[in-house]
Structure formats: structure tokens, C-alpha cells
Tab-separated table of C-alpha atoms in Angstrom:
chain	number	residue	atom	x	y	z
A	12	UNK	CA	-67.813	-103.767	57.874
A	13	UNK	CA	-64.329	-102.248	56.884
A	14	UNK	CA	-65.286	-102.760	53.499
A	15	UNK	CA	-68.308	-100.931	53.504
A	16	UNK	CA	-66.545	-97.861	55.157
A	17	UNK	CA	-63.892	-97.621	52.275
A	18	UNK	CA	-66.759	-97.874	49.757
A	19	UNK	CA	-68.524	-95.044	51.524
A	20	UNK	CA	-65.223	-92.987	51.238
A	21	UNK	CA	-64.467	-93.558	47.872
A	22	UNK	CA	-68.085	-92.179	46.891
A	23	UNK	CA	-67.271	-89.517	48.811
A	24	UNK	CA	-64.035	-88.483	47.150
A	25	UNK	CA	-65.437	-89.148	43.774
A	26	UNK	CA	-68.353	-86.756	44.335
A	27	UNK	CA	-65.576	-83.875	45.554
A	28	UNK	CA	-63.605	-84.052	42.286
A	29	UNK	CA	-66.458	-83.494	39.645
A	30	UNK	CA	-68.999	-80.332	39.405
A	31	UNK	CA	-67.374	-78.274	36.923
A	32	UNK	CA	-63.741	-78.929	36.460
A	33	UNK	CA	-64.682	-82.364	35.236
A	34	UNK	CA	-65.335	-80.543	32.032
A	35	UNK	CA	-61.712	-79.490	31.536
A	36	UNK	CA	-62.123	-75.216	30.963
A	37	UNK	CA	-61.062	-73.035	33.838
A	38	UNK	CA	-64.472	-71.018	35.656
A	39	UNK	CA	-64.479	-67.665	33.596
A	40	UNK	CA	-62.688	-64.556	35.769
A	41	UNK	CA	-62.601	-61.023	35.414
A	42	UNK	CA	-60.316	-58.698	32.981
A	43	UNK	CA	-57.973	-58.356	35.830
A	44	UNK	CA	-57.947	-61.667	37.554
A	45	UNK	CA	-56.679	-65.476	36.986
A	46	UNK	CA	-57.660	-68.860	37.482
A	47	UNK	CA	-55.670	-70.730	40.167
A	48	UNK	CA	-55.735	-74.096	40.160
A	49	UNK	CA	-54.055	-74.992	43.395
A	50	UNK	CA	-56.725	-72.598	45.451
A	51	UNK	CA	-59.365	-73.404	42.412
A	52	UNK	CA	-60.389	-69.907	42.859
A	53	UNK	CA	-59.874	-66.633	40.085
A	54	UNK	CA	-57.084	-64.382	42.159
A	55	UNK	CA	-55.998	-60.963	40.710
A	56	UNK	CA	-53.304	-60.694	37.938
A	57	UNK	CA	-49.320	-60.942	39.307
A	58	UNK	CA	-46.956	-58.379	37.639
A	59	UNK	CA	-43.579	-58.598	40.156
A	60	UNK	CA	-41.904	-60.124	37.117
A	61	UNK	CA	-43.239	-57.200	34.618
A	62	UNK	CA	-42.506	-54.654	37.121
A	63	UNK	CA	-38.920	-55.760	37.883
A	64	UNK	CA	-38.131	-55.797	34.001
A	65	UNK	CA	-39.974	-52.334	34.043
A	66	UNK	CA	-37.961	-51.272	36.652
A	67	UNK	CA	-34.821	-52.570	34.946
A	68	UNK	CA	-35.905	-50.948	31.912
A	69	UNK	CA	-36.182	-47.817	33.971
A	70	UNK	CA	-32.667	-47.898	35.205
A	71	UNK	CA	-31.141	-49.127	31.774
A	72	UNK	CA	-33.175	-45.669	30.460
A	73	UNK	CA	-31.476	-43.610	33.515
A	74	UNK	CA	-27.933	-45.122	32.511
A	75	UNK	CA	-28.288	-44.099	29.176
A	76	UNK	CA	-29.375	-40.574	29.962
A	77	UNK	CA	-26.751	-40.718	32.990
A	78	UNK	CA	-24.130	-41.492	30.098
A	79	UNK	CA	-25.940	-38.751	27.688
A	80	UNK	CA	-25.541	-36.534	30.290
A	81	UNK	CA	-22.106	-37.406	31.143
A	82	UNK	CA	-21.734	-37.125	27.097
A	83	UNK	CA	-23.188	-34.108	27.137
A	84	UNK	CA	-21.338	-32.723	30.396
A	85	UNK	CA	-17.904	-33.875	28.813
A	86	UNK	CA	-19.041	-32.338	24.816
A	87	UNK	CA	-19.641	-29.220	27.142
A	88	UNK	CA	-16.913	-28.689	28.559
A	89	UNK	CA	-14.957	-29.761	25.550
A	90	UNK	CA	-17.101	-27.238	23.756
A	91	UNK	CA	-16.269	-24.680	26.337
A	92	UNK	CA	-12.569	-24.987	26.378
A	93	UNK	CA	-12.304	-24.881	22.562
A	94	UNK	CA	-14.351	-21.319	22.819
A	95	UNK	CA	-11.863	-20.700	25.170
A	96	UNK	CA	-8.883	-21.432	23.346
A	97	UNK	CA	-10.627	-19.802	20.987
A	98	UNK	CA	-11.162	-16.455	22.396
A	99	UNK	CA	-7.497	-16.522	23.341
A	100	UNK	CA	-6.092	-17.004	19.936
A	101	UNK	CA	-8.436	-13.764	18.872
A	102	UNK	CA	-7.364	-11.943	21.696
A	103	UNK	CA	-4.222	-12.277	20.452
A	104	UNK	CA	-3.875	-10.975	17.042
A	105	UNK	CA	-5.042	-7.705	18.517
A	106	UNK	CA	-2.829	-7.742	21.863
A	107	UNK	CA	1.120	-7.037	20.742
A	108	UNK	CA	3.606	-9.381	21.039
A	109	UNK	CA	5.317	-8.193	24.847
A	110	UNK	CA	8.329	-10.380	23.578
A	111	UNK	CA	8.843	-8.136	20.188
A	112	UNK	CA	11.455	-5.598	20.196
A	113	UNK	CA	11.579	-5.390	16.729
A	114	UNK	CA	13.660	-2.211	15.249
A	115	UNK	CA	14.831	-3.719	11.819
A	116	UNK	CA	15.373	0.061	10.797
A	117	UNK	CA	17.921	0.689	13.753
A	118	UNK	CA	15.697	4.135	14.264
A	119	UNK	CA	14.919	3.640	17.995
A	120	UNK	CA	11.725	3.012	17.156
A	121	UNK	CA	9.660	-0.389	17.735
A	122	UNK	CA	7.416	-1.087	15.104
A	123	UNK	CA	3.736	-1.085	15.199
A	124	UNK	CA	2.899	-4.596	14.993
A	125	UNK	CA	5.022	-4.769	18.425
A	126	UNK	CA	2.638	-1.997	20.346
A	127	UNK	CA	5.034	0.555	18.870
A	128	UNK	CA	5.134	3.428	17.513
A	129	UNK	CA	7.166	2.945	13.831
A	130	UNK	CA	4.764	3.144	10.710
A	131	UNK	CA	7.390	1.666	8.480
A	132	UNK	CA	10.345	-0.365	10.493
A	133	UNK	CA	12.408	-1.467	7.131
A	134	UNK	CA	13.086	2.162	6.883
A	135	UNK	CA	14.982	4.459	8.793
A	136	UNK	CA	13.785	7.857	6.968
A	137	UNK	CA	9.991	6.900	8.535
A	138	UNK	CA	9.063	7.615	12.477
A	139	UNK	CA	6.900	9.677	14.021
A	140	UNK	CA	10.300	11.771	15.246
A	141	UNK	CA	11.210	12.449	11.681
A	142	UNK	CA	10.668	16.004	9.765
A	143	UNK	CA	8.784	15.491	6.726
A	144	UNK	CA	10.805	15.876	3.458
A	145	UNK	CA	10.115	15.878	-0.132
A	146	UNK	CA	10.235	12.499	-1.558
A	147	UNK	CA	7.140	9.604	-1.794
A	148	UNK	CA	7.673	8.770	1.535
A	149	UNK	CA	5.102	9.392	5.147
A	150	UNK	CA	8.199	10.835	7.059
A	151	UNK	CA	6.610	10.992	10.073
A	152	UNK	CA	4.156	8.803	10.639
A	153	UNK	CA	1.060	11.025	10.055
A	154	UNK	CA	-0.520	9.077	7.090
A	155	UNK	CA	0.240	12.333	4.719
A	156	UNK	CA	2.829	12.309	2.310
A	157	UNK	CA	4.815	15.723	2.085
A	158	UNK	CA	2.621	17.070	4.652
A	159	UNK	CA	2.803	20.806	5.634
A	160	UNK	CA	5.360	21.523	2.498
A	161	UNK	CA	6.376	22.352	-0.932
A	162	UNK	CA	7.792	20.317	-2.886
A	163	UNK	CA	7.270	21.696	-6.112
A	164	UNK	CA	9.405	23.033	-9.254
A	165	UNK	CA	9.034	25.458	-12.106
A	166	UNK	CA	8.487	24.287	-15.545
A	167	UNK	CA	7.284	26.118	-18.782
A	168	UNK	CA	5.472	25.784	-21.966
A	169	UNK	CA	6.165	28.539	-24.848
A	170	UNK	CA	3.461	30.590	-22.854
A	171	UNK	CA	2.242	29.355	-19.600
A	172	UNK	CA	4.923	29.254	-16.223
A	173	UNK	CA	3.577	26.392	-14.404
A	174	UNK	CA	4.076	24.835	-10.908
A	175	UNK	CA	4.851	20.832	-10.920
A	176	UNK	CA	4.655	18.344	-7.645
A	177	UNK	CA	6.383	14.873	-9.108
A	178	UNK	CA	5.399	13.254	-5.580
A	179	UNK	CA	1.847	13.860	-6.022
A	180	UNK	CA	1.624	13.963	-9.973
A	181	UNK	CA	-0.154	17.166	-10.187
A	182	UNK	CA	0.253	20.334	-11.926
A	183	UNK	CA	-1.279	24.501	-11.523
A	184	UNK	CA	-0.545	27.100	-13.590
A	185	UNK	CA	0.908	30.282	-12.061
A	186	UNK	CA	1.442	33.025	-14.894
A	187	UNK	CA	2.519	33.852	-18.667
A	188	UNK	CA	6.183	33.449	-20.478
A	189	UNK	CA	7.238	35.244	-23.137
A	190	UNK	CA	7.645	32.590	-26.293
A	191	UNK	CA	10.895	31.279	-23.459
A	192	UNK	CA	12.492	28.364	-25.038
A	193	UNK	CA	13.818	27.830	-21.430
A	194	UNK	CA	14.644	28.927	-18.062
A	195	UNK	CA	16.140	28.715	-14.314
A	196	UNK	CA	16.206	30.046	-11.653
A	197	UNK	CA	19.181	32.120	-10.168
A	198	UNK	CA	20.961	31.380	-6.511
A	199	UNK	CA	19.364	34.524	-5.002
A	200	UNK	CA	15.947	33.150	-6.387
A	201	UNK	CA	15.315	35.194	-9.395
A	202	UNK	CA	13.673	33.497	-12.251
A	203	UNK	CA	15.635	33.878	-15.499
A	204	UNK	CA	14.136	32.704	-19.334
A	205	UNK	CA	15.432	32.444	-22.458
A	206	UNK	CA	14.733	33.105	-25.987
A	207	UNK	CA	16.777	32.449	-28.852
A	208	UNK	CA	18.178	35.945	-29.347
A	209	UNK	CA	17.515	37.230	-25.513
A	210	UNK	CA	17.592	36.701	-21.723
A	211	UNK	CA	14.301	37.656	-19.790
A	212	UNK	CA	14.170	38.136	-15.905
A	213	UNK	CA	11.027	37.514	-14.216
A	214	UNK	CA	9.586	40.214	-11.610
A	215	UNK	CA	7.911	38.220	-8.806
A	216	UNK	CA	6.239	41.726	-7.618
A	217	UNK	CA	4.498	42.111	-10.689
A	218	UNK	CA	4.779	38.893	-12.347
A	219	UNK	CA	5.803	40.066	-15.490
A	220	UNK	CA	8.416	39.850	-17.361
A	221	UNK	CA	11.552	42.252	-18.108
A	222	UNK	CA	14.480	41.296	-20.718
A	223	UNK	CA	18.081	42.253	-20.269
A	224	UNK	CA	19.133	45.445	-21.798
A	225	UNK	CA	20.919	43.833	-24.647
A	226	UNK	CA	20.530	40.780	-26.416
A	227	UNK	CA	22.745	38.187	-26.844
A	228	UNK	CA	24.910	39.469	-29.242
A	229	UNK	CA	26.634	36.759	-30.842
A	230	UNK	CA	25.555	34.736	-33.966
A	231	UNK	CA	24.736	32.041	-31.081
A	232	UNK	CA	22.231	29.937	-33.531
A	233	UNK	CA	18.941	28.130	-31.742
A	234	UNK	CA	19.604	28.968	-28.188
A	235	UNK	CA	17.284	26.305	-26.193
A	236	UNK	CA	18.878	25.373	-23.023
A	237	UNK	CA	19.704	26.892	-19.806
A	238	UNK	CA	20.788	26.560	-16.864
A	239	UNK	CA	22.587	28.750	-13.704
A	240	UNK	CA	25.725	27.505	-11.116
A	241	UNK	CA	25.595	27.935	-7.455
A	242	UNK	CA	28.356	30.628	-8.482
A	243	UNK	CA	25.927	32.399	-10.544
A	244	UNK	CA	27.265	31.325	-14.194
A	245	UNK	CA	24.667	31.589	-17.096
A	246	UNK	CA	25.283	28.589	-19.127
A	247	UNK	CA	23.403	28.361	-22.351
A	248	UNK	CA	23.747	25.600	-25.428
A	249	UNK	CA	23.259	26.297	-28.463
A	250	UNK	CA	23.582	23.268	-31.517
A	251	UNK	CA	27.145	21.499	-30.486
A	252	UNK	CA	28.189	24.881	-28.595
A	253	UNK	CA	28.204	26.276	-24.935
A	254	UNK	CA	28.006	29.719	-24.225
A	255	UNK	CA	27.880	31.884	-21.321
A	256	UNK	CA	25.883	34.846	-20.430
A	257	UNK	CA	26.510	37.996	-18.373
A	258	UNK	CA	23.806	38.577	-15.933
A	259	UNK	CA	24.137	42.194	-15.665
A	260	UNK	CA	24.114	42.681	-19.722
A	261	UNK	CA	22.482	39.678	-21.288
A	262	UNK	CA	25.532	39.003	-23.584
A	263	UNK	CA	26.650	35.672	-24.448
A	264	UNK	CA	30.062	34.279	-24.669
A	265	UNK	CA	30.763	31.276	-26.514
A	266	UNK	CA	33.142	28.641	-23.948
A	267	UNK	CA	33.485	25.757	-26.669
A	268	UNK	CA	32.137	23.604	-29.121
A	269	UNK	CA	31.355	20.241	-27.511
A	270	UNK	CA	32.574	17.635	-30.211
A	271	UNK	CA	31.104	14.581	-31.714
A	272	UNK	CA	27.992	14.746	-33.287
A	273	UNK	CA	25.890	15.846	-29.889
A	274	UNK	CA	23.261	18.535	-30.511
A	275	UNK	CA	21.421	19.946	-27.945
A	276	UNK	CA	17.744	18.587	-28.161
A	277	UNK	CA	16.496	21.279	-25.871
A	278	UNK	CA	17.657	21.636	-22.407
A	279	UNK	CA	21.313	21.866	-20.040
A	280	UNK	CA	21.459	21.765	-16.729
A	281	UNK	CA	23.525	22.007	-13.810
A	282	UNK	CA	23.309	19.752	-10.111
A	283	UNK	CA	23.755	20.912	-6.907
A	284	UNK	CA	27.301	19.928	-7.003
A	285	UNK	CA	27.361	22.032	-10.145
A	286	UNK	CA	28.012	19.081	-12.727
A	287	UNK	CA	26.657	20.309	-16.345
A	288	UNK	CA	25.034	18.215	-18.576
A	289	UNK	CA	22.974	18.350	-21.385
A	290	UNK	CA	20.251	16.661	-23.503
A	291	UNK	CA	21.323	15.443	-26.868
A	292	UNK	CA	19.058	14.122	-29.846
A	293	UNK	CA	22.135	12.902	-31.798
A	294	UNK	CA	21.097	9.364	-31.051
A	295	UNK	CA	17.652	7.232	-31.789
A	296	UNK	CA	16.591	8.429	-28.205
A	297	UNK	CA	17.874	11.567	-26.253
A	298	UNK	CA	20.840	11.038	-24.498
A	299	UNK	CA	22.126	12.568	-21.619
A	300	UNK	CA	25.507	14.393	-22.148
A	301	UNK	CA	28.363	15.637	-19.609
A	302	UNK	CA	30.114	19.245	-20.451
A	303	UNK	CA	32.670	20.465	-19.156
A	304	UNK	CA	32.707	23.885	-18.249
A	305	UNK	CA	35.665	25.082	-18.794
A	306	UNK	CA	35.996	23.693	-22.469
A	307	UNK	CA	32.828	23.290	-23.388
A	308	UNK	CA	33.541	19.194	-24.387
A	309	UNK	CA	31.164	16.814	-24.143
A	310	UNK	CA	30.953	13.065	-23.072
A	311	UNK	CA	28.398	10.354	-23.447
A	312	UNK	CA	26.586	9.466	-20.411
A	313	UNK	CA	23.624	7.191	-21.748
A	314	UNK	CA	20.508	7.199	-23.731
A	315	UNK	CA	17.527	7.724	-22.019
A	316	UNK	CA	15.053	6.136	-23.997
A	317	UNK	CA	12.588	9.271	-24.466
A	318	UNK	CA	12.265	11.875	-27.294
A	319	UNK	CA	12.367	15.280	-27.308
A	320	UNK	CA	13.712	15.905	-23.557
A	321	UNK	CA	13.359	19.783	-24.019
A	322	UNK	CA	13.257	20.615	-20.230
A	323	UNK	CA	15.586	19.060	-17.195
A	324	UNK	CA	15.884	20.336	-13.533
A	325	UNK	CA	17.773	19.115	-10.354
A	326	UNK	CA	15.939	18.658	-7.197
A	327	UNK	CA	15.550	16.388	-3.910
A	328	UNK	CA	18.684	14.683	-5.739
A	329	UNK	CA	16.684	13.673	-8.495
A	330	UNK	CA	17.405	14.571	-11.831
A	331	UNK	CA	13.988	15.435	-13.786
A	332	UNK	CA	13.426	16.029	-17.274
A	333	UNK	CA	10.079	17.152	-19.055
A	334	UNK	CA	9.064	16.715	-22.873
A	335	UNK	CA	7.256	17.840	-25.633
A	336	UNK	CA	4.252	14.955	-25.127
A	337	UNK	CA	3.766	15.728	-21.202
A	338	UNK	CA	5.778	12.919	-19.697
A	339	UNK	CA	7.677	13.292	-16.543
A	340	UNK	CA	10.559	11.106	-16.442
A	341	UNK	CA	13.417	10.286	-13.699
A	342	UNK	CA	16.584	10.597	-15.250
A	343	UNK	CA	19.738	8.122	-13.947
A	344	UNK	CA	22.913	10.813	-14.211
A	345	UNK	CA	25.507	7.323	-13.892
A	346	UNK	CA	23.826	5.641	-17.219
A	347	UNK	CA	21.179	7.979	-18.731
A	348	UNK	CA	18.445	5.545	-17.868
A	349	UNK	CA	15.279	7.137	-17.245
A	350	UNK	CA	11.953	6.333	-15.542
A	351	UNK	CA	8.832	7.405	-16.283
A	352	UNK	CA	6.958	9.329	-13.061
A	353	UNK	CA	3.427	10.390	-15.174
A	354	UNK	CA	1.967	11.775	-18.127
A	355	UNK	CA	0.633	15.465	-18.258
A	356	UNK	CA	-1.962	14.467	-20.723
A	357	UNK	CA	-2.494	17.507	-22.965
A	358	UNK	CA	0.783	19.333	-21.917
A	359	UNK	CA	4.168	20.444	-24.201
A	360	UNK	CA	7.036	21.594	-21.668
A	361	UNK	CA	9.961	23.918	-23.130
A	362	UNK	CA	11.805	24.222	-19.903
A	363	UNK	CA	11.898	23.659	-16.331
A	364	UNK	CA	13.561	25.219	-13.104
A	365	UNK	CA	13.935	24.620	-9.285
A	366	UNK	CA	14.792	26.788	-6.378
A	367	UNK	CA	19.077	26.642	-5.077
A	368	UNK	CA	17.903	25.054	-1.952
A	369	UNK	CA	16.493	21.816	-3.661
């Protein structure tokens, strides 16, 4: 009897464990289910694992753009401090220096670069407290050279009187001479010329020209230079000789002959400490030539390295001299050595004269 009973069971376990799995293939699910075998039913699709590396994904993403951001925080404010720095250092080229005192000049005046008031602090001649004066210089600060005055002389061709600037290189003509082979002006401001037999005064009224009632009277050769003291002495050379002339009369006087083998090329003249000198052409170039006065003797100063100096004048302590081609030159009164300031293109000067007060 037992033994029947475990046959029947055995049947009956047999018959549980075939229909279709006996086959082998999992029962078909649907697109979003699964076959389980332990409940041997299809159950819908488990992502925990996929979402949990999603999710880890997710947070890896947010660190990176957390770092990016940090990155991008940090370039920022990197970025912001260098614009900072930045507009500090262009700030400061235009802000002055507070610390600069800077007075290199010793003029009492700061310079401009320091938030003062000094246009040029290497030199002392230059602040806005100075006058203006003739010379190449902005005395006072205005950004005009020579503003508000004159600073020219006289100078002369055979025919035209003509007004010369040497600061600003320009040149007007102002009237007529009378064939003058030179001229100068006297200390109470008269304009005197010269010809080679007589001595012309010039009427500012009526801008013409009067000569002296006699002429020079002595067998005085090519008279072509002259040139009047602060103690109104006419001095006129002539060849190797110096003369004087009466201002009241026109006469001439000869003083001495000046030695050597100078020749006056075409002008004298005198400073304004009254020193005399003279052009020469005795040499390859003119040279410039001290006379004494009193004898009339010459010395040797230098050669000057230009031809045919036929006009010189003293102004602004500057010894000037003019010639036949146009060229104004600078001329050194210790050596001779002159400087050329410009060419008057189309210009022939005979003479030249300034006023006692420059």
C-alpha cells in the first residue's frame, strides 16, 4: 500500500514539471517585461542598477560643471583683478607722481610731468613767471616763441632796407637804399648808410634818404664797412685801413692801417661792449679780425668758413653776419667759427644793423 502511494506521487510531480518549459525557451513577454524563472512568470524590466549608474553619472556631470564653475568663478575673478590692476596702471600715467618734486632747473618751479607748472625743467630761462625774450626759446610757457615782441634787425641789399627775424627765419622788406655798401644804426636810433665816397642818414618820417653835407673827403679807397660805438664813433674800413667819420660833417679821418695782409671783405662792426672787429677775405674763407681803435691794428681771431661775409651785426649777444648768397650765419667772436642759421634763397646782403638796446 505505501508503495502504491509513492508511485501515485511521483506521477504527480512528473506531470507538474512538463507543459512548456520542458521544451527549454522561456514563454515570450512583452517589450518591457522579463521572464522569471523562480516565479515562472514575465515581471516588468528592473533598472535600480541603470539608474544608480545614471544617477552617478549625473553627479560625476554636476562635479565637473561644479569644478567648471569653480574654474570659471576663479578665471573670473583672476580676470577681474588683472582689469583691475590694469585700470590702475592706466590711471596712472595720467595721475602725477604726488612723490615728485622735481625742479632740476632750481627755478621754483615743479615740472609738468610732476602736476606742475614748468614747460621745460632742465632750463632755468623757461617758466610760466618768465618775460619772454629774444632767443629760440618758449620763455614763458605759452607754446609761442618770442611772443608779443620784436626781435628783429636791419639788413640791406644795394637797394632794398629789409627787416630780418633769425629766431623765426623770416624776412619783409621795409623801404629803398641808395646803392649803400653798408650801414648802422646810431645810439639815439638813427639809421646811418654808406657809400664809397659818402655817408647817408635815413629819415624815419619820410623814409627817405638824406646824405651828409660833405663827402668823405679823403682818398679813403672802397669804403664797405661800418659800424657806430655806444659813444657815437663812426668807424669805417676801407682795404687794410680804419677811418673815422664826423657825424655832423660826413668827413672821414683815417685812425691806422691795420697790418698784415687783412683786407676788409665787406663789413666792421662793433659789440655792445664796444669791441671792433672786422671781416677779412685775406684767407681761403673770411676771417674774423679784431681792431683796435685807437691804432687801427688788427689781430687774427679765426676763419669762419664762409665767403663773402659783406654784412655783420651784434644783437641778443649773438654776433650775426649776412652774405652775398643769402646765408645767415652765427659767428663765434673767441675762434671765428661760424654756424649756419638759414638760407635767404634768392637774396645778396651788403650790410646789416641793429638797434643800441640789442
Amino acid at each position: 500500500m505505501l508503495k502504491l502511494i509513492a508511485l501515485l506521487m511521483f506521477a504527480l510531480l512528473t506531470a507538474a514539471c512538463g507543459s512548456d518549459d520542458a521544451t527549454g525557451e522561456d514563454p515570450e513577454c512583452g517589450a518591457n517585461e522579463i521572464y522569471n524563472p523562480i516565479s515562472g512568470a514575465c515581471e516588468e524590466r528592473v533598472r535600480n542598477a541603470n539608474n544608480v549608474n545614471n544617477v552617478n553619472n549625473a553627479n560625476n556631470v554636476n562635479n565637473v560643471n561644479n569644478a567648471n564653475n569653480v574654474n570659471n568663478s576663479n578665471n573670473a575673478n583672476n580676470s577681474n583683478n588683472a582689469t583691475n590692476n590694469n585700470d590702475d596702471e592706466d590711471m596712472g600715467m595720467d595721475m602725477p607722481d604726488l612723490l615728485c618734486t622735481s625742479d632740476n632747473d632750481n627755478d621754483g618751479h615743479i615740472a609738468l610731468e610732476c602736476g606742475g607748472d614748468d614747460c621745460n625743467d632742465l632750463e632755468a630761462a623757461q617758466n610760466p613767471t618768465q618775460a619772454e625774450i629774444c632767443d629760440d626759446l618758449d620763455n614763458n610757457c605759452d607754446s609761442i616763441v618770442n611772443n608779443g615782441i620784436d626781435c628783429t634787425f636791419y639788413a640791406q641789399s644795394d637797394q632794398k632796407l629789409y627787416l630780418i627775424d633769425p629766431f623765426a627765419r623770416s624776412i619783409s622788406e621795409v623801404g629803398d637804399v641808395p646803392g649803400l655798401f653798408d650801414m648802422d644804426t646810431h645810439p639815439d636810433g638813427t639809421l646811418y648808410g654808406l657809400t664809397t665816397t659818402q655817408l647817408w642818414r635815413l629819415d624815419e618820417t619820410s623814409m627817405t634818404w638824406v646824405a651828409l653835407p660833405q663827402p668823405l673827403g679823403v682818398d679813403i679807397g672802397t669804403a664797405n664797412g661800418m659800424a657806430i660805438d655806444s659813444e657815437e664813433n663812426i668807424w669805417v674800413t676801407s682795404g687794410n685801413n680804419l677811418f673815422t667819420v664826423d657825424v655832423t660833417t660826413g668827413v672821414a679821418t683815417l685812425v691806422g692801417a691795420m697790418g698784415g695782409t687783412y683786407s676788409s671783405s665787406g663789413d666792421c662792426v662793433v659789440t655792445k661792449s664796444d669791441a671792433l672787429y672786422m671781416t677779412s677775405s685775406h684767407t681761403l674763407t673770411d676771417s674774423l679780425v679784431f681792431i683796435d681803435g685807437t691804432t687801427g691794428v688788427g689781430s687774427f681771431v679765426g676763419t669762419t668758413g664762409f665767403n663773402d661775409i659783406w654784412a655783420l651785426t651784434s644783437a641778443w649777444n649773438t654776433l650775426y653776419g649776412l652774405t652775398s648768397s643769402g646765408q645767415l650765419i652765427e659767428i663765434d667772436r673767441n675762434n671765428g667759427q661760424s654756424t649756419l642759421i638759414h638760407t635767404f634763397n634768392g637774396y645778396s646782403f651788403y650790410g646789416a644793423a641793429s638797434t643800441p638796446d640789442r
